[in-house]
CSV table of C-alpha atoms and ligand atoms in Angstrom, one decimal:
chain,number,residue,atom,x,y,z
P,13,MET,CA,84.1,78.9,122.5
P,14,ASN,CA,86.4,78.8,119.5
P,15,LEU,CA,85.8,82.4,118.2
P,16,GLN,CA,87.2,81.8,114.7
P,17,ILE,CA,84.8,78.9,114.2
P,18,ALA,CA,81.8,80.6,115.8
P,19,CYS,CA,82.5,83.7,113.6
P,20,HIS,CA,82.8,81.6,110.4
P,21,GLN,CA,79.5,79.9,111.3
P,22,LEU,CA,77.7,83.2,111.9
P,23,PHE,CA,78.9,84.6,108.6
P,24,LEU,CA,77.7,81.6,106.7
P,25,GLU,CA,74.3,81.9,108.4
P,26,ASN,CA,74.0,85.6,107.6
P,27,ARG,CA,75.2,85.2,104.0
P,28,ARG,CA,72.7,86.1,101.3
P,29,HIS,CA,72.7,85.9,97.5
P,30,LYS,CA,70.8,88.0,94.8
P,31,GLY,CA,71.5,87.1,91.2
P,32,ASP,CA,75.3,87.2,90.9
P,33,PHE,CA,75.7,89.2,94.1
P,34,GLN,CA,76.7,88.0,97.5
P,35,TYR,CA,76.5,90.0,100.7
P,36,THR,CA,76.1,89.5,104.5
P,37,VAL,CA,73.2,90.9,106.6
P,38,PRO,CA,74.4,92.4,109.9
P,39,SER,CA,71.6,90.5,111.7
P,40,PRO,CA,69.0,88.2,110.1
P,41,THR,CA,66.0,89.5,112.0
P,42,THR,CA,66.8,93.1,113.0
P,43,TYR,CA,68.9,94.1,110.0
P,44,PRO,CA,68.0,92.0,106.9
P,45,HIS,CA,69.6,94.3,104.3
P,46,GLN,CA,73.1,95.3,103.2
P,47,TRP,CA,74.7,98.3,105.0
P,48,LEU,CA,77.8,100.2,103.9
P,49,TRP,CA,80.1,100.3,106.8
P,50,ASP,CA,78.9,96.9,108.0
P,51,SER,CA,79.9,95.4,104.6
P,52,CYS,CA,83.3,97.0,104.9
P,53,PHE,CA,83.7,95.4,108.4
P,54,HIS,CA,82.5,92.1,106.9
P,55,ALA,CA,85.1,92.4,104.1
P,56,ILE,CA,87.9,93.1,106.7
P,57,ILE,CA,86.8,90.1,108.7
P,58,LEU,CA,86.4,87.8,105.7
P,59,SER,CA,89.8,88.8,104.3
P,60,HIS,CA,91.3,86.7,107.1
P,61,SER,CA,89.6,83.5,105.9
P,62,ASN,CA,88.6,83.9,102.3
P,63,THR,CA,89.5,86.9,100.2
P,64,GLU,CA,87.1,85.8,97.4
P,65,ASP,CA,84.1,86.2,99.8
P,66,ALA,CA,85.5,89.5,101.0
P,67,LYS,CA,85.7,90.8,97.4
P,68,LYS,CA,82.2,89.7,96.7
P,69,GLU,CA,81.0,91.7,99.7
P,70,ILE,CA,82.7,94.8,98.3
P,71,LEU,CA,81.4,94.2,94.8
P,72,SER,CA,77.7,93.9,95.9
P,73,LEU,CA,78.1,97.1,97.9
P,74,LEU,CA,79.6,99.0,95.0
P,75,SER,CA,77.0,97.7,92.5
P,76,LYS,CA,74.4,100.3,93.6
P,77,GLN,CA,76.7,103.3,93.6
P,78,PHE,CA,74.9,106.5,92.3
P,79,THR,CA,76.0,108.2,89.2
P,80,ASN,CA,77.2,111.2,91.3
P,81,GLY,CA,79.5,108.8,93.2
P,82,LEU,CA,77.6,108.3,96.4
P,83,ILE,CA,77.6,104.8,97.8
P,84,PRO,CA,74.3,104.4,99.6
P,85,HIS,CA,74.3,103.3,103.2
P,86,MET,CA,71.6,100.6,102.7
P,87,ILE,CA,70.7,98.3,99.8
P,88,PHE,CA,67.3,96.7,99.8
P,89,TRP,CA,68.1,93.5,97.9
P,90,ASN,CA,64.7,92.1,98.9
P,91,PRO,CA,62.2,94.9,98.4
P,92,ASN,CA,59.4,92.7,99.9
P,93,ASN,CA,61.1,93.0,103.2
P,94,GLN,CA,60.0,96.4,104.4
P,95,LYS,CA,61.9,96.5,107.6
P,96,ASN,CA,64.1,99.6,107.9
P,97,SER,CA,62.8,100.9,104.6
P,98,LYS,CA,62.2,104.4,105.9
P,99,PHE,CA,65.1,105.7,103.9
P,100,TRP,CA,63.8,104.3,100.6
P,101,GLY,CA,65.5,106.3,98.0
P,102,GLN,CA,66.8,105.6,94.5
P,103,ASN,CA,67.1,102.2,92.8
P,104,GLY,CA,66.3,100.1,95.9
P,105,THR,CA,68.7,101.9,98.2
P,106,SER,CA,68.7,104.6,100.8
P,107,SER,CA,69.9,107.9,99.4
P,108,ILE,CA,72.3,108.7,102.2
P,109,THR,CA,75.8,107.4,102.9
P,110,GLN,CA,77.8,106.1,105.9
P,111,PRO,CA,81.4,106.4,107.1
P,112,PRO,CA,83.8,106.0,104.2
P,113,ILE,CA,85.8,103.0,105.3
P,114,VAL,CA,85.7,101.1,102.0
P,115,ALA,CA,89.2,102.0,100.8
P,116,TYR,CA,90.6,100.6,104.0
P,117,ALA,CA,88.6,97.4,103.6
P,118,VAL,CA,89.8,97.0,100.0
P,119,TRP,CA,93.4,97.5,101.0
P,120,GLU,CA,93.1,94.9,103.7
P,121,ILE,CA,92.0,92.4,101.1
P,122,PHE,CA,94.8,93.4,98.7
P,123,LYS,CA,97.4,93.1,101.4
P,124,LYS,CA,96.4,89.4,101.8
P,125,ASP,CA,96.0,88.2,98.2
P,126,LYS,CA,97.7,90.9,96.0
P,127,ASP,CA,95.0,90.7,93.4
P,128,ILE,CA,95.8,93.8,91.3
P,129,LYS,CA,93.0,93.0,88.9
P,130,PHE,CA,90.5,93.5,91.7
P,131,LEU,CA,92.0,96.9,92.5
P,132,GLU,CA,91.9,97.9,88.8
P,133,LYS,CA,88.2,96.8,88.6
P,134,ILE,CA,87.0,98.8,91.6
P,135,TYR,CA,89.3,101.8,91.5
P,136,PRO,CA,86.9,103.9,89.5
P,137,ASN,CA,84.2,103.3,92.1
P,138,LEU,CA,86.5,104.3,94.9
P,139,TYR,CA,87.7,107.3,93.0
P,140,HIS,CA,84.2,108.6,92.4
P,141,PHE,CA,83.0,107.9,95.9
P,142,TYR,CA,85.8,109.9,97.6
P,143,ARG,CA,85.6,112.7,95.0
P,144,TYR,CA,81.8,112.9,95.7
P,145,LEU,CA,82.5,113.4,99.4
P,146,LEU,CA,85.2,116.0,98.8
P,147,ASN,CA,83.2,117.9,96.2
P,148,GLU,CA,79.6,117.7,97.4
P,149,ARG,CA,80.0,117.5,101.2
P,150,ASP,CA,82.4,120.4,101.6
P,151,PRO,CA,80.6,123.2,99.7
P,152,HIS,CA,82.7,126.0,101.4
P,153,ASP,CA,86.1,124.3,100.7
P,154,LYS,CA,86.8,124.2,104.4
P,155,HIS,CA,88.2,120.6,104.1
P,156,LEU,CA,85.7,119.1,106.5
P,157,ILE,CA,83.2,116.6,105.2
P,158,GLY,CA,79.6,117.1,106.2
P,159,ILE,CA,76.8,114.7,107.0
P,160,LEU,CA,73.2,115.6,106.3
P,161,ASN,CA,71.5,113.1,108.6
P,162,PRO,CA,72.6,111.5,111.9
P,163,ASP,CA,72.3,108.0,110.3
P,164,GLU,CA,75.2,108.9,108.0
P,165,SER,CA,77.5,108.9,111.0
P,166,GLY,CA,76.6,105.2,111.6
P,167,GLU,CA,75.6,106.2,115.2
P,168,ASP,CA,71.9,106.9,114.5
P,169,ASP,CA,70.8,108.2,118.0
P,170,SER,CA,74.1,109.4,119.4
P,171,PRO,CA,73.7,112.3,121.8
P,172,ARG,CA,76.1,114.3,119.6
P,173,PHE,CA,73.0,115.1,117.5
P,174,ASP,CA,70.4,115.7,120.2
P,175,ALA,CA,70.4,119.5,120.3
P,176,LEU,CA,70.4,119.8,116.5
P,177,LEU,CA,67.3,117.6,116.4
P,178,GLY,CA,65.7,119.7,119.1
P,179,LEU,CA,66.0,116.9,121.7
P,180,LYS,CA,66.8,117.0,125.4
P,181,SER,CA,69.6,114.8,126.7
P,182,LYS,CA,67.0,112.3,128.1
P,183,HIS,CA,64.3,111.1,125.7
P,184,SER,CA,62.7,107.9,124.4
P,185,PHE,CA,64.0,106.0,121.4
P,186,LYS,CA,60.7,106.6,119.7
P,187,THR,CA,61.0,110.4,120.2
P,188,ASN,CA,64.4,110.2,118.7
P,189,LEU,CA,63.3,108.1,115.8
P,190,ASN,CA,60.4,110.4,115.0
P,191,LYS,CA,62.7,113.4,114.8
P,192,ARG,CA,65.0,111.5,112.4
P,193,PHE,CA,61.9,110.4,110.3
P,194,GLU,CA,61.0,114.1,110.1
P,195,LEU,CA,64.4,114.9,108.8
P,196,VAL,CA,64.3,112.1,106.3
P,197,LYS,CA,61.0,113.4,105.0
P,198,LYS,CA,62.6,116.8,104.5
P,199,ASN,CA,65.7,115.2,102.9
P,200,ILE,CA,63.4,113.4,100.4
P,201,ASP,CA,61.6,116.7,99.7
P,202,CYS,CA,64.9,118.4,98.8
P,203,LYS,CA,65.9,115.3,96.8
P,204,PHE,CA,68.9,114.6,99.0
P,205,ASP,CA,70.7,117.5,97.3
P,206,ALA,CA,73.6,117.5,99.8
P,207,PRO,CA,74.7,121.1,99.9
P,208,PHE,CA,71.1,122.3,100.1
P,209,CYS,CA,70.1,119.7,102.8
P,210,MET,CA,73.2,120.6,104.8
P,211,ARG,CA,72.7,124.3,104.6
P,212,ASN,CA,69.0,124.3,105.4
P,213,LEU,CA,68.3,121.2,107.6
P,214,PHE,CA,71.2,119.5,109.3
P,215,TRP,CA,74.9,120.1,108.8
P,216,VAL,CA,77.4,118.3,111.0
P,217,LYS,CA,81.1,117.8,110.5
P,218,ASP,CA,81.5,114.7,112.5
P,219,VAL,CA,84.8,113.7,114.2
P,220,PRO,CA,84.7,109.9,113.4
P,221,PHE,CA,83.5,110.5,109.8
P,222,ASN,CA,86.3,112.9,109.1
P,223,SER,CA,89.0,110.8,110.9
P,224,ILE,CA,87.9,107.8,108.8
P,225,MET,CA,87.9,109.9,105.7
P,226,ALA,CA,91.4,111.3,106.4
P,227,GLU,CA,92.8,107.7,106.9
P,228,ASN,CA,91.0,106.3,103.9
P,229,LEU,CA,92.3,109.1,101.6
P,230,LYS,CA,95.8,108.0,102.5
P,231,ILE,CA,95.0,104.5,101.7
P,232,LEU,CA,93.3,105.5,98.5
P,233,ALA,CA,96.5,107.2,97.6
P,234,ASP,CA,98.4,103.9,98.2
P,235,ILE,CA,95.9,102.1,95.9
P,236,ALA,CA,96.3,104.8,93.2
P,237,LYS,CA,100.1,104.5,93.5
P,238,LYS,CA,99.9,100.7,93.1
P,239,LEU,CA,98.0,101.3,89.9
P,240,ASP,CA,100.5,103.9,88.7
P,241,PHE,CA,98.0,106.8,89.0
P,242,ASP,CA,100.6,109.1,90.5
P,243,ASP,CA,98.6,112.3,90.1
P,244,ASP,CA,95.6,110.8,91.8
P,245,ALA,CA,97.8,109.6,94.6
P,246,ASN,CA,99.3,113.0,95.2
P,247,TYR,CA,95.9,114.6,95.1
P,248,PHE,CA,94.4,112.2,97.7
P,249,VAL,CA,97.4,112.6,100.0
P,250,LYS,CA,96.9,116.4,99.8
P,251,GLN,CA,93.2,116.1,100.6
P,252,SER,CA,93.9,113.9,103.6
P,253,GLU,CA,96.4,116.5,104.9
P,254,HIS,CA,93.9,119.2,104.4
P,255,ILE,CA,91.3,117.4,106.4
P,256,ILE,CA,93.8,116.8,109.2
P,257,TRP,CA,94.7,120.5,109.3
P,258,ALA,CA,91.1,121.5,109.2
P,259,MET,CA,90.2,119.1,112.0
P,260,ARG,CA,93.0,120.6,114.1
P,261,ASP,CA,92.0,124.1,113.2
P,262,LEU,CA,88.2,123.9,113.7
P,263,MET,CA,87.5,120.9,116.0
P,264,LEU,CA,90.4,120.8,118.5
P,265,GLU,CA,90.0,122.5,121.9
P,266,ASP,CA,91.9,121.7,125.1
P,267,GLY,CA,93.2,118.5,123.7
P,268,LEU,CA,89.8,117.1,122.5
P,269,PHE,CA,88.3,117.0,119.1
P,270,TRP,CA,84.6,118.0,118.9
P,271,SER,CA,82.2,117.5,116.0
P,272,THR,CA,80.9,120.9,114.7
P,273,TYR,CA,77.7,122.1,113.1
P,274,GLY,CA,76.4,124.8,110.8
P,275,GLU,CA,78.2,127.3,108.7
P,276,ASP,CA,80.2,128.8,111.6
P,277,TYR,CA,81.5,125.4,112.8
P,278,LYS,CA,80.1,125.6,116.4
P,279,LYS,CA,81.5,122.8,118.5
P,280,ILE,CA,79.2,120.1,119.9
P,281,LYS,CA,80.7,119.5,123.3
P,282,ILE,CA,79.2,116.1,124.1
P,283,LYS,CA,81.8,113.6,125.2
P,284,THR,CA,81.5,110.3,123.3
P,285,TRP,CA,83.9,107.7,122.0
P,286,ALA,CA,84.3,110.0,119.0
P,287,ILE,CA,87.1,111.8,120.9
P,288,PHE,CA,89.3,108.8,120.4
P,289,THR,CA,88.8,108.4,116.7
P,290,PRO,CA,91.5,110.9,115.6
P,291,LEU,CA,93.9,108.3,116.9
P,292,PHE,CA,92.8,106.0,114.0
P,293,ALA,CA,94.1,108.6,111.5
P,294,ASN,CA,97.2,109.7,113.4
P,295,ILE,CA,95.8,113.2,113.8
P,296,LEU,CA,97.1,113.8,117.4
P,297,THR,CA,100.8,114.3,118.4
P,298,HIS,CA,102.2,111.6,120.6
P,299,LYS,CA,102.0,113.9,123.6
P,300,GLU,CA,98.4,114.8,122.9
P,301,ALA,CA,97.5,111.1,122.5
P,302,GLU,CA,99.2,110.2,125.8
P,303,ILE,CA,97.1,112.9,127.6
P,304,LEU,CA,93.9,111.7,125.9
P,305,VAL,CA,94.4,108.1,126.9
P,306,GLU,CA,95.5,108.9,130.5
P,307,LYS,CA,92.9,111.5,131.2
P,308,HIS,CA,89.9,110.2,129.4
P,309,LEU,CA,90.2,106.6,128.1
P,310,LEU,CA,91.7,105.1,131.3
P,311,ASN,CA,89.5,107.3,133.5
P,312,SER,CA,87.0,105.1,135.4
P,313,LYS,CA,84.6,108.0,135.8
P,314,GLU,CA,84.5,108.5,132.0
P,315,PHE,CA,85.3,105.6,129.7
P,316,TRP,CA,87.2,102.9,131.6
P,317,THR,CA,84.4,100.6,132.7
P,318,LYS,CA,84.4,96.9,133.5
P,319,TYR,CA,83.7,96.2,129.8
P,320,PRO,CA,85.2,99.2,127.9
P,321,ILE,CA,84.7,101.3,125.8
P,322,PRO,CA,81.3,102.9,126.5
P,323,THR,CA,80.2,104.9,123.5
P,324,VAL,CA,79.2,107.9,125.7
P,325,SER,CA,81.2,109.1,128.8
P,326,LEU,CA,79.6,108.0,132.1
P,327,LYS,CA,79.7,111.7,133.1
P,328,GLU,CA,77.3,112.8,130.3
P,329,ARG,CA,73.6,113.4,131.3
P,330,SER,CA,72.6,111.5,128.2
P,331,PHE,CA,74.4,108.3,129.2
P,332,SER,CA,72.2,105.3,129.2
P,333,ASP,CA,72.4,101.6,128.3
P,334,PHE,CA,70.7,101.9,125.0
P,335,PHE,CA,72.0,101.8,121.4
P,336,TRP,CA,74.6,104.6,120.7
P,337,ARG,CA,74.0,106.4,124.0
P,338,GLY,CA,76.4,104.5,126.2
P,339,PRO,CA,76.8,100.7,125.5
P,340,THR,CA,80.0,99.2,124.3
P,341,TRP,CA,80.1,98.3,120.5
P,342,ILE,CA,82.8,96.1,119.1
P,343,GLY,CA,83.0,98.3,116.0
P,344,ALA,CA,83.9,101.3,118.1
P,345,ASN,CA,86.4,99.2,120.1
P,346,TRP,CA,88.0,98.1,116.8
P,347,PHE,CA,88.6,101.7,115.7
P,348,ILE,CA,90.0,102.6,119.1
P,349,TYR,CA,92.2,99.5,119.2
P,350,LYS,CA,93.7,100.4,115.8
P,351,GLY,CA,94.2,103.9,116.9
P,352,LEU,CA,96.0,102.9,120.1
P,353,LEU,CA,98.4,100.7,118.1
P,354,ASN,CA,99.3,103.7,115.9
P,355,TYR,CA,100.7,105.3,119.0
P,356,GLY,CA,102.3,102.2,120.5
P,357,PHE,CA,99.8,101.8,123.4
P,358,THR,CA,99.9,98.1,123.0
P,359,ASP,CA,98.9,97.1,126.5
P,360,VAL,CA,95.7,99.2,126.5
P,361,ALA,CA,94.9,98.0,123.1
P,362,LYS,CA,95.3,94.4,124.3
P,363,ASP,CA,93.0,95.1,127.2
P,364,ILE,CA,90.3,96.3,124.8
P,365,LYS,CA,90.8,93.3,122.6
P,366,ASN,CA,90.5,90.9,125.5
P,367,SER,CA,87.5,92.7,126.9
P,368,SER,CA,85.8,92.5,123.5
P,369,ILE,CA,86.5,88.7,123.4
P,370,ARG,CA,85.1,88.3,126.9
P,371,LEU,CA,81.9,90.2,125.9
P,372,ILE,CA,81.3,87.8,123.1
P,373,GLU,CA,82.1,84.7,125.2
P,374,LYS,CA,79.8,85.9,127.9
P,375,SER,CA,76.9,87.2,125.8
P,376,GLY,CA,77.3,86.0,122.2
P,377,PHE,CA,77.3,88.0,119.0
P,378,ARG,CA,75.1,90.9,120.1
P,379,GLU,CA,74.8,94.3,118.6
P,380,TYR,CA,76.0,96.1,121.8
P,381,PHE,CA,76.7,95.4,125.4
P,382,ASN,CA,76.1,97.0,128.8
P,383,CYS,CA,79.5,98.5,129.6
P,384,GLN,CA,79.4,97.5,133.3
P,385,THR,CA,77.7,94.1,133.4
P,386,GLY,CA,78.6,92.9,129.9
P,387,GLU,CA,74.9,92.0,129.2
P,388,GLY,CA,74.2,91.5,125.5
P,389,LEU,CA,71.7,94.0,124.1
P,390,GLY,CA,70.1,94.9,120.8
P,391,ALA,CA,70.2,92.7,117.7
P,392,LYS,CA,71.1,89.0,117.9
P,393,ASN,CA,73.6,87.1,115.6
P,394,PHE,CA,75.1,90.5,114.9
P,395,THR,CA,78.3,90.4,112.7
P,396,TRP,CA,80.4,93.1,114.1
P,397,GLY,CA,81.8,90.8,116.9
P,398,GLY,CA,83.8,89.2,114.1
P,399,LEU,CA,86.1,92.3,114.2
P,400,VAL,CA,87.9,90.6,117.1
P,401,VAL,CA,89.6,88.4,114.4
P,402,ASP,CA,91.1,91.6,113.0
P,403,MET,CA,92.4,92.8,116.4
P,404,ASN,CA,95.9,91.2,116.0
K,530,GLC,C1,72.2,100.5,113.1
K,530,GLC,C2,73.6,101.1,113.4
K,530,GLC,C3,74.4,101.3,112.1
K,530,GLC,C4,74.5,100.0,111.3
K,530,GLC,C5,73.1,99.4,111.1
K,530,GLC,C6,73.2,98.0,110.5
K,530,GLC,O1,71.4,101.3,112.3
K,530,GLC,O2,73.4,102.3,114.1
K,530,GLC,O3,75.7,101.8,112.4
K,530,GLC,O4,75.1,100.2,110.1
K,530,GLC,O5,72.4,99.3,112.3
K,530,GLC,O6,74.0,97.2,111.4
């Protein structure tokens, strides 16, 4: 299989238009709408072949930004298609967000075509989105960004959220979904007022979300500097540093970063791929990174399976071969790959890249994969496999 060609074909098939807008659906049947972090992945992938298409993906995503700055995690361009419409919120969108990887995606495009006009055009959107997260999602000024619903993490049914939803470590997907529906109903009742929803219903400071935020604030500062907004650039660099310090202060214990919940920042000690995401934002020292990789990533009893990296450690009771509770996702692999390169672990990174390619060659563009057999699972014609073109 020529992966570049297969990926190009997949993206053409999943491309949709609405008025002047162009976007890509993650999977035509299972996920027929536009999603936030998916579109950022799409833009990163497309930036390798056609920066104009990559920019269109970002423009459609930003077109539904709320006046308070939130970028919604789903846009329902075709309201007749009711699939996944449980989060129906404002203006044909969901009213919750997803990991803030959009500045990174924009910078990847800019690095390739140096289109400063595009940066100028979308800078206000980026500025307001990250300001929204800093202001609304950190009401106590602790410098950790909160999520108000598991789906905001991008890992809808991750076991990190089980206890907070009142779930045992083993339960059916339906039970999990019902709990999340209940939370959405309550979110709707409180009008998605973030500080209120977080304080009263669900308040997680998630490790991947904050790692992605810290890295993206650094990139946003680079974007601001390019546009001669030096004060903004200084501000965003500072905010990134604050998050990194807060993560070290409130999440780190015995070498591992744990997501926290509630007003007193209790740690959620469920070992998932999230423990590797601080590598993506250079939050660990080199020594800490070395121990993390040796002791956990390359440990065949935890994360080093035949087709790494499982999203949940094999040792966790909750581990299964379903959705975000164990299988390998190429998106998670991509974050870890980039993180490993930050620290010079090029051989391990290469292994992850090769294994990701093997998964696609064996099982096609599937949503996720059994980490031991490589069997393709979940949605078909799923776009995230395209991220292997960015593992370079
Ligand atoms: C699932 C994933 C989420 C993704 C969406 C669309 O809900 O958990 O991360 O954004 O599908 O692909």
